[in-house]
Coordinates of C-alpha atoms and ligand atoms in Angstrom, one line a residue:
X607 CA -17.3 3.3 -0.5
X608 CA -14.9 6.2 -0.4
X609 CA -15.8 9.2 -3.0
X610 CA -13.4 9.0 -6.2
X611 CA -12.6 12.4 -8.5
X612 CA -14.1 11.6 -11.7
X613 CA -10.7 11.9 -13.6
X614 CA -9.5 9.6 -11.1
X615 CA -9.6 5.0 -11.5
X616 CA -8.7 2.8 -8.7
X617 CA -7.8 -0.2 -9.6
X618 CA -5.3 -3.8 -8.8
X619 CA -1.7 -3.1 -9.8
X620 CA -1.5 -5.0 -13.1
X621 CA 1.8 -6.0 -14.7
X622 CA 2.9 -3.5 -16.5
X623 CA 2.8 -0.5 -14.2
X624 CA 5.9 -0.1 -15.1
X625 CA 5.1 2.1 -17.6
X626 CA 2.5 3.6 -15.8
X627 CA 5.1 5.3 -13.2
X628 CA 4.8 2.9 -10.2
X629 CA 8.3 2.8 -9.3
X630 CA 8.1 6.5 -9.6
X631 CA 5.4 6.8 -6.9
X632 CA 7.3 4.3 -5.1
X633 CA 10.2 7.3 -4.7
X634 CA 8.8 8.9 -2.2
X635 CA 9.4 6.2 0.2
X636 CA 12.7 5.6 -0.4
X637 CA 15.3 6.2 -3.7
X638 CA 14.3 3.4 -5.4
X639 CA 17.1 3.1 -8.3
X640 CA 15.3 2.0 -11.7
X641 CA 14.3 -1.9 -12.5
X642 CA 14.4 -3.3 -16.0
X643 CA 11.3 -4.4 -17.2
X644 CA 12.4 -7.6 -16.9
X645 CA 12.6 -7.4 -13.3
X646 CA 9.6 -5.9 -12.7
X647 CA 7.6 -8.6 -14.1
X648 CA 9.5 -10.6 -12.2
X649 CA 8.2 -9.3 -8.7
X650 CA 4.7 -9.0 -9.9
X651 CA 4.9 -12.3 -10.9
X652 CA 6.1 -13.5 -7.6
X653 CA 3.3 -11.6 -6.0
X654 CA 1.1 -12.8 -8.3
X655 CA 1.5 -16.1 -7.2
X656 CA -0.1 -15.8 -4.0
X657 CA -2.5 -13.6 -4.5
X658 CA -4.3 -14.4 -1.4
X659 CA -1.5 -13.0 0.4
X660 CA -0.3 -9.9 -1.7
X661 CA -3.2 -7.2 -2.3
X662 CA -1.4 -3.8 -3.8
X663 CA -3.9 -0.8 -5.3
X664 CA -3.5 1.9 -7.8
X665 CA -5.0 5.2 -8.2
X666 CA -4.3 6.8 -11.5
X667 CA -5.3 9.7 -13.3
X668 CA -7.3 9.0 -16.1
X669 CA -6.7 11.6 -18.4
X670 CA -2.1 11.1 -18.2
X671 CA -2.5 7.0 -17.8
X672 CA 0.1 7.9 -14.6
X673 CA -0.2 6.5 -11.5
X674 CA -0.6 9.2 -8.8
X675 CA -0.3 6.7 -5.7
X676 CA -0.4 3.1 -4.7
X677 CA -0.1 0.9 -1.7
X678 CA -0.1 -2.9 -0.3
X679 CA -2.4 -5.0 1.7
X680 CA -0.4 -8.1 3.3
X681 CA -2.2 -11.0 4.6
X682 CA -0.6 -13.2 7.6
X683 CA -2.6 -16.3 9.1
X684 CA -1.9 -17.1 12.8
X685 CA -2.6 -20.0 14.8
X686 CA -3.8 -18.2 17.2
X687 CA -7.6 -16.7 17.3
X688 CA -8.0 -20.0 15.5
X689 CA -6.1 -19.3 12.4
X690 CA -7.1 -15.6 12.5
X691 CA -5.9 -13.5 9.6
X692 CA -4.1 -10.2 10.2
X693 CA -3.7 -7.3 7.5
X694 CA -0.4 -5.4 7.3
X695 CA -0.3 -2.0 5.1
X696 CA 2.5 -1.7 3.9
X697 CA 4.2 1.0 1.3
X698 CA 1.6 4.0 1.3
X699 CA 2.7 7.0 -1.2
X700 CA 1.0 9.3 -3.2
X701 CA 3.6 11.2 -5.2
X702 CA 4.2 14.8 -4.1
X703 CA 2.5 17.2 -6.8
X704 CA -0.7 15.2 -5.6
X705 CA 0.0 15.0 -1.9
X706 CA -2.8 16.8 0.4
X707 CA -5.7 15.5 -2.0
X708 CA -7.2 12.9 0.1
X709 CA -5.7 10.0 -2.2
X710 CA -3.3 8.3 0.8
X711 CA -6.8 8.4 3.1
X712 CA -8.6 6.8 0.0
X713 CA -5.8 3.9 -0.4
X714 CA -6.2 3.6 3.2
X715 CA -10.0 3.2 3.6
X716 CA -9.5 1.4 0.8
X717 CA -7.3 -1.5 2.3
X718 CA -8.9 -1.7 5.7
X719 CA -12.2 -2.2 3.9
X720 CA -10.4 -5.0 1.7
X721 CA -8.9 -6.3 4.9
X722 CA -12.4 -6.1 7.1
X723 CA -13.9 -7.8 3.8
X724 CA -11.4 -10.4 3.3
X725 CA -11.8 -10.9 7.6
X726 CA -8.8 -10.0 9.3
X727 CA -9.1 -9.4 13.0
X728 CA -7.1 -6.3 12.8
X729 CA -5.3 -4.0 10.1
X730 CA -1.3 -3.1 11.5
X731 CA 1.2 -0.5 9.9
X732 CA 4.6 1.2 10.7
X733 CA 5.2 4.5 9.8
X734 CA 7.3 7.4 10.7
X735 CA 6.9 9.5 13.6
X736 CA 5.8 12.6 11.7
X737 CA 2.8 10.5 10.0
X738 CA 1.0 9.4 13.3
X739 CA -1.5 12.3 12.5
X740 CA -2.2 11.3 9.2
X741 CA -3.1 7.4 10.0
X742 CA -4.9 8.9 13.5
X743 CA -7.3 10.6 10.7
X744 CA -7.7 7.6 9.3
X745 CA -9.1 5.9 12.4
X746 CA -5.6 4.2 13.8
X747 CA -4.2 4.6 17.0
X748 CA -0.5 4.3 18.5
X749 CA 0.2 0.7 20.1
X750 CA 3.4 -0.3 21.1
X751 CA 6.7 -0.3 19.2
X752 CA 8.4 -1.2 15.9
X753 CA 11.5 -2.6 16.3
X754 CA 14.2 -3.5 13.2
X755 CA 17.4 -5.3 11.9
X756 CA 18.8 -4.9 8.6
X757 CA 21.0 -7.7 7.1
Ligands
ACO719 N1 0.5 14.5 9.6 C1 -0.7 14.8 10.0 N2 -1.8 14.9 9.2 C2 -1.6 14.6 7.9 C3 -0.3 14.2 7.4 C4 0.8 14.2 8.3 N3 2.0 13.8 7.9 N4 -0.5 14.0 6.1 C5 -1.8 14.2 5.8 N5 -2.4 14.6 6.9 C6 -3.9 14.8 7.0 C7 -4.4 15.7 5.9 O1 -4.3 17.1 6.3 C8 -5.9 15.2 5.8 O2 -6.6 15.8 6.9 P1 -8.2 16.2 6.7 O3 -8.9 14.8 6.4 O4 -8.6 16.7 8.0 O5 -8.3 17.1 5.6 C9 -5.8 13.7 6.1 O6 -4.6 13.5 6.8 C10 -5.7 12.9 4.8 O7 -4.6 13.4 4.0 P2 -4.4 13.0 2.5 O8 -4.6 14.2 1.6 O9 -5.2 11.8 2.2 O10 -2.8 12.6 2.6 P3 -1.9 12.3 1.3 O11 -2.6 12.0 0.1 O12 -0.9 13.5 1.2 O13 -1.1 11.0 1.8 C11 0.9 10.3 2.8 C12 -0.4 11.0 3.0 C13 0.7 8.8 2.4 C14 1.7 10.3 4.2 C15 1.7 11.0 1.7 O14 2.0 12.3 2.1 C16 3.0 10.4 1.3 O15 3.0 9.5 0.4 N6 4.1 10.8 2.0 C17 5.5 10.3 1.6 C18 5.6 8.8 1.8 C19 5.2 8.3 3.2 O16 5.6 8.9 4.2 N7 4.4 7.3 3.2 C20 3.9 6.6 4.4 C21 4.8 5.5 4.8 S1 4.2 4.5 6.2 C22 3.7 3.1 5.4 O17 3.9 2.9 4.3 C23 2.9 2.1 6.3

């Protein structure tokens, strides 16, 4: 398994994160306006629900109880290759003072090892042009083309 600073816990997002500064990670994707408490348990709960299907992993620091970075493993059963399973990673961030640490290459060897594991076929992701070289290190490569409509 990937190598893990000791002052460092991965771990299952649990439901209260909240206070742990998961929305706060979540940021960096995209402003992501502040949810009551309420309505966080909410989502987790709805996740939590299936959780065959919904997979999402924390790394936090030990010593501040904050969450540093955190991302999703999504499971999706085809009929084809006989009810083959396909893992989707979605949502990678590692908030910004801890950027360039290796943690988004840990949550990513991370979840293709889950998804391998839990025997998907393949492991897919979207991501901005300027973070091809990041999931390239990470052992993807560029296929085809994401394509999007917003309702
Ligand atoms: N382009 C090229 N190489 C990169 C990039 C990049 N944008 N970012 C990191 N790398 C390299 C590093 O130099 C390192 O190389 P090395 O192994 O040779 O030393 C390797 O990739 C691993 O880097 P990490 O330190 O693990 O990267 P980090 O922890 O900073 O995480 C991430 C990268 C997830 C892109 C982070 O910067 C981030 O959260 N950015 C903002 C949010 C974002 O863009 N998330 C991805 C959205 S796509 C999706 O969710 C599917």
């Amino acid at each position: 398994p990937p190598s893990l600073a000791a002052d460092l816990l991965i771990r299952s997002l649990e439901r209260d994160d909240h206070l742990h500064g998961h929305m706060q990670v979540l940021n960096v994707l995209s402003p992501t306006p502040d949810i009551t408490p309420d309505a966080y348990h909410a989502i987790f709960d709805d996740m939590a629900r299936r959780p065959e299907t919904y997979y999402t992993i924390v790394i936090l620091s030990v010593p501040t109880s904050q969450i540093l970075a955190t991302s999703t493993l999504l499971l999706e059963r085809k009929h084809l290759r006989s009810g083959g399973l396909v893992g989707h990673i979605e949502d990678v961030a590692v908030s910004s003072l801890a950027q360039g640490r290796g943690l988004g290459k840990l949550l990513i060897t991370t979840l293709t090892g889950l998804a391998e594991g839990l025997g998907c076929y393949k492991v897919i992701l979207d991501c901005a042009r300027d973070n091809v070289g990041f999931y390239e290190k990470c052992g993807f490569w560029e296929k085809e083309v994401e394509m999007v409509q917003y309702f």
